[in-house]
Amino acid sequence: MTDRNYLFITLVSAIQARRNISSPSTDVIILSIDGGPRDETYRRVCDQEGIVFLDVAAHAEAVLRSALGDAYRTGFSGRISAATLVRLVISEFVPGHYQRMLYIDGDTQIYASLDPLLQQDIPVGKFFAARDYMSVMRRAGLSIPEKFSPDFDRLGLPPARRDSYFNAGVILSGFEDWKRIGKTALDYFVASGTLKFHDQDALNGACWEQHLLLASRWNFPRQFMHLRPLLRDRPDIIHFMANPKPWHGAILPWGTREHRAYTEVVRRHPALAGDIPRLSALRLNAYRVKSTYYHLRGQLDRAQNRRIAQVLDEPRAGAPSRRGGREVAADPAFQPPPA
């Protein structure tokens, strides 16, 4: 799902998802939650790319108002994007009957087939998600800035679970199970008031007993891209958390290939020209200097890098040895039950 600010980015991700799923019976869906004059243009492009485009703007507001009650009326919409919470009630907007749900944030790129993830066995009542950036660092015994750390005590996470705090950018769940899991997290969000990491905190606080760890290669933080040569299995999905992003330009630790994923879509669909989000030249150059510094500094600490790589390579669900396959550069992908 996406609001209009991320519509182009989400489209690129959805195109990549479609190319990386072999079964034509698996739907790739974009939910547009706030509408806009460009929706029809994007609907036509989605039709050409084999993607389902759903405008759920009116329904999304009604569902969130009903679910959030006073929390919506007292300023919820000013705290975070509604798209952040719609994933918790995604079954309200998706027609038809599906067996499972693979949710993937739009600010990702995919480097191998999604089929192994879609075919992963999911125990009843459970869901899969990979460690967050900060919990990888914790697991490696490294310190992290306070601004990146959740309030574990407030979330009620037992000490043994804190190294497994997960990122909500990639979630694999049974579709019916997600109705209950998402509702539990949304109720927790409303009851808790402001949470530091919003719905991600709510999922970790309310649903940690239903959570199973997914291999980090399926939701790989871009902060660790410099570690790829040390890994047993290269990342299949890279999540570009925080600014800058690859659509802004070729900025270390990524290069022109990642940036071209966005310009190539514009080349194929000229009606989208001008929709790639831009940064000012001053801000872009500042990010280049900062990112280059952190990239080079990160490469120097070899002992730390080995510890992080060891955590990223820990065997988890969805973590067999890397398959061969063509390289490609996602958004929600839904797998219907077999006929």
CSV table of C-alpha atoms in Angstrom, one decimal:
chain,number,residue,atom,x,y,z
A,1,MET,CA,0.0,0.0,0.0
A,2,THR,CA,1.1,3.6,-0.6
A,3,ASP,CA,0.1,7.2,-0.4
A,4,ARG,CA,0.6,9.5,-3.3
A,5,ASN,CA,4.1,10.5,-2.1
A,6,TYR,CA,5.4,7.0,-2.6
A,7,LEU,CA,3.2,5.9,-5.5
A,8,PHE,CA,6.0,5.9,-8.1
A,9,ILE,CA,8.5,4.1,-5.8
A,10,THR,CA,5.9,1.5,-4.9
A,11,LEU,CA,5.1,1.0,-8.6
A,12,VAL,CA,8.8,0.2,-9.3
A,13,SER,CA,8.8,-2.3,-6.4
A,14,ALA,CA,5.6,-3.9,-7.6
A,15,ILE,CA,7.0,-4.3,-11.2
A,16,GLN,CA,10.1,-6.0,-9.6
A,17,ALA,CA,7.9,-8.3,-7.6
A,18,ARG,CA,5.9,-9.3,-10.6
A,19,ARG,CA,9.1,-10.3,-12.5
A,20,ASN,CA,10.3,-12.3,-9.6
A,21,ILE,CA,7.2,-14.5,-9.1
A,22,SER,CA,6.9,-17.4,-11.5
A,23,SER,CA,3.3,-18.3,-10.9
A,24,PRO,CA,0.8,-16.2,-12.9
A,25,SER,CA,-1.9,-17.1,-10.3
A,26,THR,CA,0.0,-15.0,-7.7
A,27,ASP,CA,-1.4,-11.5,-7.6
A,28,VAL,CA,0.8,-8.4,-7.0
A,29,ILE,CA,-1.4,-5.6,-5.7
A,30,ILE,CA,-0.9,-1.9,-5.1
A,31,LEU,CA,-3.3,-0.2,-2.7
A,32,SER,CA,-3.5,3.5,-3.2
A,33,ILE,CA,-4.8,4.9,0.1
A,34,ASP,CA,-5.3,8.6,-0.6
A,35,GLY,CA,-6.2,8.9,-4.3
A,36,GLY,CA,-5.0,11.6,-6.6
A,37,PRO,CA,-5.2,12.9,-10.2
A,38,ARG,CA,-2.4,10.5,-11.3
A,39,ASP,CA,-4.2,7.4,-10.2
A,40,GLU,CA,-5.6,6.6,-13.7
A,41,THR,CA,-2.1,7.0,-15.2
A,42,TYR,CA,-0.8,4.5,-12.7
A,43,ARG,CA,-3.7,2.2,-13.2
A,44,ARG,CA,-2.9,2.0,-17.0
A,45,VAL,CA,0.7,1.3,-16.3
A,46,CYS,CA,-0.2,-1.4,-13.8
A,47,ASP,CA,-2.5,-3.1,-16.3
A,48,GLN,CA,0.5,-3.2,-18.8
A,49,GLU,CA,2.8,-4.7,-16.1
A,50,GLY,CA,0.4,-7.3,-14.9
A,51,ILE,CA,-0.2,-5.6,-11.5
A,52,VAL,CA,-3.6,-5.1,-9.7
A,53,PHE,CA,-4.1,-1.4,-8.8
A,54,LEU,CA,-6.8,-0.7,-6.2
A,55,ASP,CA,-7.9,2.8,-5.2
A,56,VAL,CA,-9.1,2.4,-1.6
A,57,ALA,CA,-8.9,6.0,-0.5
A,58,ALA,CA,-12.4,6.5,0.7
A,59,HIS,CA,-12.6,3.1,2.4
A,60,ALA,CA,-9.2,3.5,4.0
A,61,GLU,CA,-10.2,6.6,5.9
A,62,ALA,CA,-13.5,5.0,7.0
A,63,VAL,CA,-11.7,1.9,8.2
A,64,LEU,CA,-9.1,3.8,10.1
A,65,ARG,CA,-11.6,6.2,11.7
A,66,SER,CA,-13.6,3.2,12.9
A,67,ALA,CA,-10.6,1.2,14.1
A,68,LEU,CA,-8.8,4.1,15.8
A,69,GLY,CA,-11.7,6.0,17.3
A,70,ASP,CA,-10.5,9.0,19.4
A,71,ALA,CA,-6.9,8.3,18.4
A,72,TYR,CA,-7.8,9.3,14.8
A,73,ARG,CA,-9.8,12.3,15.8
A,74,THR,CA,-7.1,13.7,18.1
A,75,GLY,CA,-4.4,14.0,15.5
A,76,PHE,CA,-3.4,10.5,14.4
A,77,SER,CA,-3.2,11.7,10.8
A,78,GLY,CA,-0.6,14.3,11.7
A,79,ARG,CA,1.6,11.8,13.6
A,80,ILE,CA,2.3,9.2,10.9
A,81,SER,CA,1.2,8.3,7.4
A,82,ALA,CA,-2.0,6.3,7.3
A,83,ALA,CA,-0.2,3.9,4.9
A,84,THR,CA,1.8,2.8,7.9
A,85,LEU,CA,-1.2,1.3,9.7
A,86,VAL,CA,-3.2,0.1,6.7
A,87,ARG,CA,-0.9,-2.9,6.5
A,88,LEU,CA,-2.4,-4.1,9.8
A,89,VAL,CA,-5.9,-4.1,8.3
A,90,ILE,CA,-5.0,-5.1,4.8
A,91,SER,CA,-7.7,-7.7,4.6
A,92,GLU,CA,-10.3,-5.0,4.7
A,93,PHE,CA,-9.2,-3.8,1.2
A,94,VAL,CA,-8.2,-6.9,-0.7
A,95,PRO,CA,-11.0,-8.6,-2.5
A,96,GLY,CA,-11.1,-12.4,-3.0
A,97,HIS,CA,-9.9,-15.2,-0.9
A,98,TYR,CA,-6.1,-15.7,-0.5
A,99,GLN,CA,-4.1,-18.4,1.2
A,100,ARG,CA,-1.1,-16.2,2.2
A,101,MET,CA,0.2,-12.7,2.2
A,102,LEU,CA,3.7,-11.5,1.5
A,103,TYR,CA,3.9,-7.8,2.4
A,104,ILE,CA,7.1,-5.9,1.2
A,105,ASP,CA,7.8,-2.2,1.7
A,106,GLY,CA,8.1,-0.2,-1.5
A,107,ASP,CA,11.6,1.1,-0.7
A,108,THR,CA,13.2,-2.2,-1.6
A,109,GLN,CA,15.0,-3.9,-4.4
A,110,ILE,CA,14.9,-7.6,-5.2
A,111,TYR,CA,17.8,-9.7,-6.5
A,112,ALA,CA,16.3,-13.2,-6.9
A,113,SER,CA,13.1,-15.1,-7.1
A,114,LEU,CA,10.4,-14.6,-4.5
A,115,ASP,CA,9.1,-18.2,-5.0
A,116,PRO,CA,11.0,-19.8,-2.1
A,117,LEU,CA,9.5,-17.2,0.3
A,118,LEU,CA,6.0,-17.7,-1.1
A,119,GLN,CA,6.4,-21.4,-0.8
A,120,GLN,CA,7.7,-21.3,2.8
A,121,ASP,CA,5.6,-23.3,5.3
A,122,ILE,CA,3.8,-21.0,7.8
A,123,PRO,CA,2.7,-22.6,11.1
A,124,VAL,CA,-0.9,-21.8,11.9
A,125,GLY,CA,-1.2,-18.5,13.8
A,126,LYS,CA,2.4,-17.5,13.2
A,127,PHE,CA,4.1,-14.9,10.9
A,128,PHE,CA,7.6,-14.4,9.7
A,129,ALA,CA,9.7,-11.2,9.8
A,130,ALA,CA,13.5,-10.5,9.8
A,131,ARG,CA,15.5,-8.8,12.5
A,132,ASP,CA,15.6,-5.0,12.4
A,133,TYR,CA,18.9,-3.2,11.9
A,134,MET,CA,19.3,-2.4,15.5
A,135,SER,CA,18.6,-5.9,16.7
A,136,VAL,CA,21.2,-7.2,14.3
A,137,MET,CA,23.7,-4.9,16.0
A,138,ARG,CA,22.5,-6.0,19.5
A,139,ARG,CA,22.9,-9.6,18.5
A,140,ALA,CA,26.4,-8.9,17.4
A,141,GLY,CA,27.2,-7.3,20.8
A,142,LEU,CA,27.5,-3.8,19.4
A,143,SER,CA,26.1,-0.5,20.7
A,144,ILE,CA,23.6,1.6,18.8
A,145,PRO,CA,22.5,5.2,19.2
A,146,GLU,CA,19.5,5.6,21.5
A,147,LYS,CA,17.3,7.1,18.7
A,148,PHE,CA,17.5,3.7,16.9
A,149,SER,CA,16.5,1.6,20.0
A,150,PRO,CA,12.9,0.8,20.9
A,151,ASP,CA,11.7,1.1,24.4
A,152,PHE,CA,11.8,-2.6,25.3
A,153,ASP,CA,10.4,-2.1,28.8
A,154,ARG,CA,7.4,-0.3,27.6
A,155,LEU,CA,6.8,-2.9,24.9
A,156,GLY,CA,7.1,-5.7,27.5
A,157,LEU,CA,9.6,-7.6,25.5
A,158,PRO,CA,11.4,-10.2,27.6
A,159,PRO,CA,15.2,-9.8,27.6
A,160,ALA,CA,15.6,-13.1,25.6
A,161,ARG,CA,13.4,-11.6,22.8
A,162,ARG,CA,15.1,-8.3,22.4
A,163,ASP,CA,17.7,-9.5,20.0
A,164,SER,CA,14.8,-10.7,17.8
A,165,TYR,CA,13.0,-7.3,17.6
A,166,PHE,CA,11.9,-7.4,13.9
A,167,ASN,CA,11.4,-5.0,11.1
A,168,ALA,CA,7.9,-4.7,9.7
A,169,GLY,CA,9.1,-4.0,6.1
A,170,VAL,CA,8.7,-7.7,5.0
A,171,ILE,CA,6.0,-9.8,6.5
A,172,LEU,CA,5.0,-13.3,5.5
A,173,SER,CA,1.7,-14.7,7.0
A,174,GLY,CA,-1.3,-16.8,6.4
A,175,PHE,CA,-4.0,-14.4,5.1
A,176,GLU,CA,-6.6,-15.4,7.7
A,177,ASP,CA,-4.1,-15.4,10.5
A,178,TRP,CA,-3.0,-11.9,9.5
A,179,LYS,CA,-6.6,-10.6,10.1
A,180,ARG,CA,-6.2,-11.6,13.8
A,181,ILE,CA,-2.5,-10.6,14.2
A,182,GLY,CA,-3.0,-7.2,12.5
A,183,LYS,CA,-6.1,-6.5,14.6
A,184,THR,CA,-4.2,-7.4,17.8
A,185,ALA,CA,-1.4,-5.0,16.9
A,186,LEU,CA,-3.8,-2.2,15.9
A,187,ASP,CA,-5.6,-2.5,19.2
A,188,TYR,CA,-2.3,-2.4,21.0
A,189,PHE,CA,-1.3,0.8,19.0
A,190,VAL,CA,-4.5,2.5,20.1
A,191,ALA,CA,-4.2,1.5,23.7
A,192,SER,CA,-0.5,2.5,24.0
A,193,GLY,CA,-0.7,6.1,22.6
A,194,THR,CA,2.4,7.3,20.8
A,195,LEU,CA,4.9,4.6,20.1
A,196,LYS,CA,8.4,5.4,19.0
A,197,PHE,CA,8.3,3.1,15.9
A,198,HIS,CA,4.5,3.1,15.4
A,199,ASP,CA,3.0,0.0,14.0
A,200,GLN,CA,6.4,-1.9,14.1
A,201,ASP,CA,6.5,-1.3,17.9
A,202,ALA,CA,2.9,-2.4,18.1
A,203,LEU,CA,3.6,-5.7,16.2
A,204,ASN,CA,6.6,-6.4,18.4
A,205,GLY,CA,4.9,-5.5,21.6
A,206,ALA,CA,1.6,-7.3,21.0
A,207,CYS,CA,2.5,-10.2,18.7
A,208,TRP,CA,6.0,-11.3,19.7
A,209,GLU,CA,4.7,-14.7,20.7
A,210,GLN,CA,3.4,-15.3,17.2
A,211,HIS,CA,6.6,-14.1,15.5
A,212,LEU,CA,9.1,-16.4,13.8
A,213,LEU,CA,12.4,-15.1,12.6
A,214,LEU,CA,12.9,-14.8,8.8
A,215,ALA,CA,16.4,-15.0,7.3
A,216,SER,CA,18.0,-11.5,7.1
A,217,ARG,CA,18.6,-12.0,3.4
A,218,TRP,CA,14.8,-11.4,2.8
A,219,ASN,CA,14.8,-8.0,4.5
A,220,PHE,CA,18.4,-6.8,4.4
A,221,PRO,CA,19.2,-3.4,5.9
A,222,ARG,CA,21.0,-1.2,3.4
A,223,GLN,CA,23.3,-0.1,6.3
A,224,PHE,CA,25.0,-3.5,5.9
A,225,MET,CA,25.5,-3.5,2.1
A,226,HIS,CA,29.2,-3.1,2.5
A,227,LEU,CA,29.2,-6.6,4.1
A,228,ARG,CA,28.0,-8.5,1.1
A,229,PRO,CA,31.4,-10.0,0.2
A,230,LEU,CA,31.5,-11.5,3.7
A,231,LEU,CA,28.2,-13.2,3.6
A,232,ARG,CA,27.5,-16.8,2.8
A,233,ASP,CA,24.3,-15.9,0.9
A,234,ARG,CA,23.9,-12.5,-0.7
A,235,PRO,CA,20.8,-10.5,0.1
A,236,ASP,CA,17.7,-11.3,-2.0
A,237,ILE,CA,15.8,-8.2,-0.8
A,238,ILE,CA,17.6,-5.0,0.2
A,239,HIS,CA,15.5,-2.6,2.3
A,240,PHE,CA,16.7,1.0,1.8
A,241,MET,CA,15.8,2.4,5.2
A,242,ALA,CA,16.4,6.1,5.9
A,243,ASN,CA,17.6,8.8,3.5
A,244,PRO,CA,19.2,8.9,1.1
A,245,LYS,CA,17.4,6.4,-1.2
A,246,PRO,CA,18.5,4.8,-4.5
A,247,TRP,CA,16.1,6.9,-6.5
A,248,HIS,CA,18.0,10.0,-5.4
A,249,GLY,CA,21.1,8.8,-7.3
A,250,ALA,CA,24.1,6.5,-7.2
A,251,ILE,CA,25.3,7.1,-3.7
A,252,LEU,CA,27.5,4.7,-1.7
A,253,PRO,CA,27.0,1.9,-0.7
A,254,TRP,CA,24.9,1.4,-3.9
A,255,GLY,CA,25.7,2.3,-7.5
A,256,THR,CA,24.2,3.1,-10.8
A,257,ARG,CA,22.4,-0.3,-11.1
A,258,GLU,CA,20.2,0.4,-8.1
A,259,HIS,CA,19.4,4.0,-9.4
A,260,ARG,CA,18.6,2.7,-12.9
A,261,ALA,CA,15.8,0.6,-11.5
A,262,TYR,CA,13.8,3.8,-11.3
A,263,THR,CA,15.0,5.6,-14.5
A,264,GLU,CA,14.3,2.5,-16.5
A,265,VAL,CA,10.6,2.4,-15.5
A,266,VAL,CA,10.3,6.1,-16.7
A,267,ARG,CA,12.0,5.1,-20.0
A,268,ARG,CA,9.5,2.4,-20.5
A,269,HIS,CA,6.5,4.5,-19.4
A,270,PRO,CA,7.2,8.2,-20.4
A,271,ALA,CA,3.9,9.3,-18.8
A,272,LEU,CA,5.7,8.9,-15.5
A,273,ALA,CA,8.4,11.4,-16.4
A,274,GLY,CA,9.0,13.8,-13.5
A,275,ASP,CA,7.5,11.4,-10.8
A,276,ILE,CA,10.9,10.3,-9.4
A,277,PRO,CA,11.3,12.1,-6.1
A,278,ARG,CA,14.3,14.5,-6.2
A,279,LEU,CA,16.6,16.1,-3.7
A,280,SER,CA,18.2,19.6,-4.1
A,281,ALA,CA,21.7,19.5,-5.4
A,282,LEU,CA,23.0,20.8,-2.0
A,283,ARG,CA,21.3,18.1,0.0
A,284,LEU,CA,22.2,15.4,-2.5
A,285,ASN,CA,25.9,16.3,-2.4
A,286,ALA,CA,25.8,16.5,1.4
A,287,TYR,CA,24.4,12.9,1.5
A,288,ARG,CA,27.1,11.7,-1.0
A,289,VAL,CA,29.9,13.0,1.3
A,290,LYS,CA,28.3,11.6,4.5
A,291,SER,CA,27.5,8.2,2.9
A,292,THR,CA,30.9,7.9,1.4
A,293,TYR,CA,32.5,8.6,4.8
A,294,TYR,CA,30.3,6.1,6.7
A,295,HIS,CA,30.8,3.5,3.9
A,296,LEU,CA,34.6,3.8,4.1
A,297,ARG,CA,34.7,3.9,7.9
A,298,GLY,CA,32.5,0.8,8.0
A,299,GLN,CA,34.9,-1.2,5.8
A,300,LEU,CA,37.8,-0.6,8.2
A,301,ASP,CA,36.5,-2.3,11.3
A,302,ARG,CA,37.0,-5.9,10.1
A,303,ALA,CA,36.4,-7.6,13.5
A,304,GLN,CA,33.0,-5.8,13.9
A,305,ASN,CA,32.1,-6.6,10.3
A,306,ARG,CA,32.7,-10.3,10.9
A,307,ARG,CA,30.5,-10.3,13.9
A,308,ILE,CA,27.6,-8.6,12.0
A,309,ALA,CA,28.0,-10.9,9.0
A,310,GLN,CA,27.8,-13.9,11.3
A,311,VAL,CA,24.4,-12.6,12.7
A,312,LEU,CA,23.1,-11.9,9.2
A,313,ASP,CA,24.1,-15.4,8.1
A,314,GLU,CA,22.3,-17.2,11.0
A,315,PRO,CA,20.1,-19.9,9.6
A,316,ARG,CA,16.5,-19.0,9.8
A,317,ALA,CA,13.3,-19.8,7.9
A,318,GLY,CA,13.7,-19.1,4.2
A,319,ALA,CA,17.4,-19.5,4.4
A,320,PRO,CA,18.6,-22.4,2.2
A,321,SER,CA,21.7,-21.9,0.1
A,322,ARG,CA,21.4,-19.3,-2.6
A,323,ARG,CA,19.8,-20.5,-5.8
A,324,GLY,CA,21.0,-19.6,-9.3
A,325,GLY,CA,18.8,-17.2,-11.3
A,326,ARG,CA,18.7,-14.1,-13.2
A,327,GLU,CA,19.5,-10.8,-11.4
A,328,VAL,CA,16.7,-8.3,-11.3
A,329,ALA,CA,16.2,-5.3,-9.4
A,330,ALA,CA,8.2,-5.0,-4.1
A,331,ASP,CA,5.2,-4.5,-2.8
A,332,PRO,CA,2.4,-6.6,-1.5
A,333,ALA,CA,2.3,-10.0,-3.3
A,334,PHE,CA,-0.6,-12.3,-2.6
A,335,GLN,CA,-0.9,-16.0,-3.3
A,336,PRO,CA,-4.4,-17.4,-3.8
A,337,PRO,CA,-5.2,-20.9,-2.7
A,338,PRO,CA,-4.8,-23.7,-5.4
A,339,ALA,CA,-7.8,-24.3,-7.5
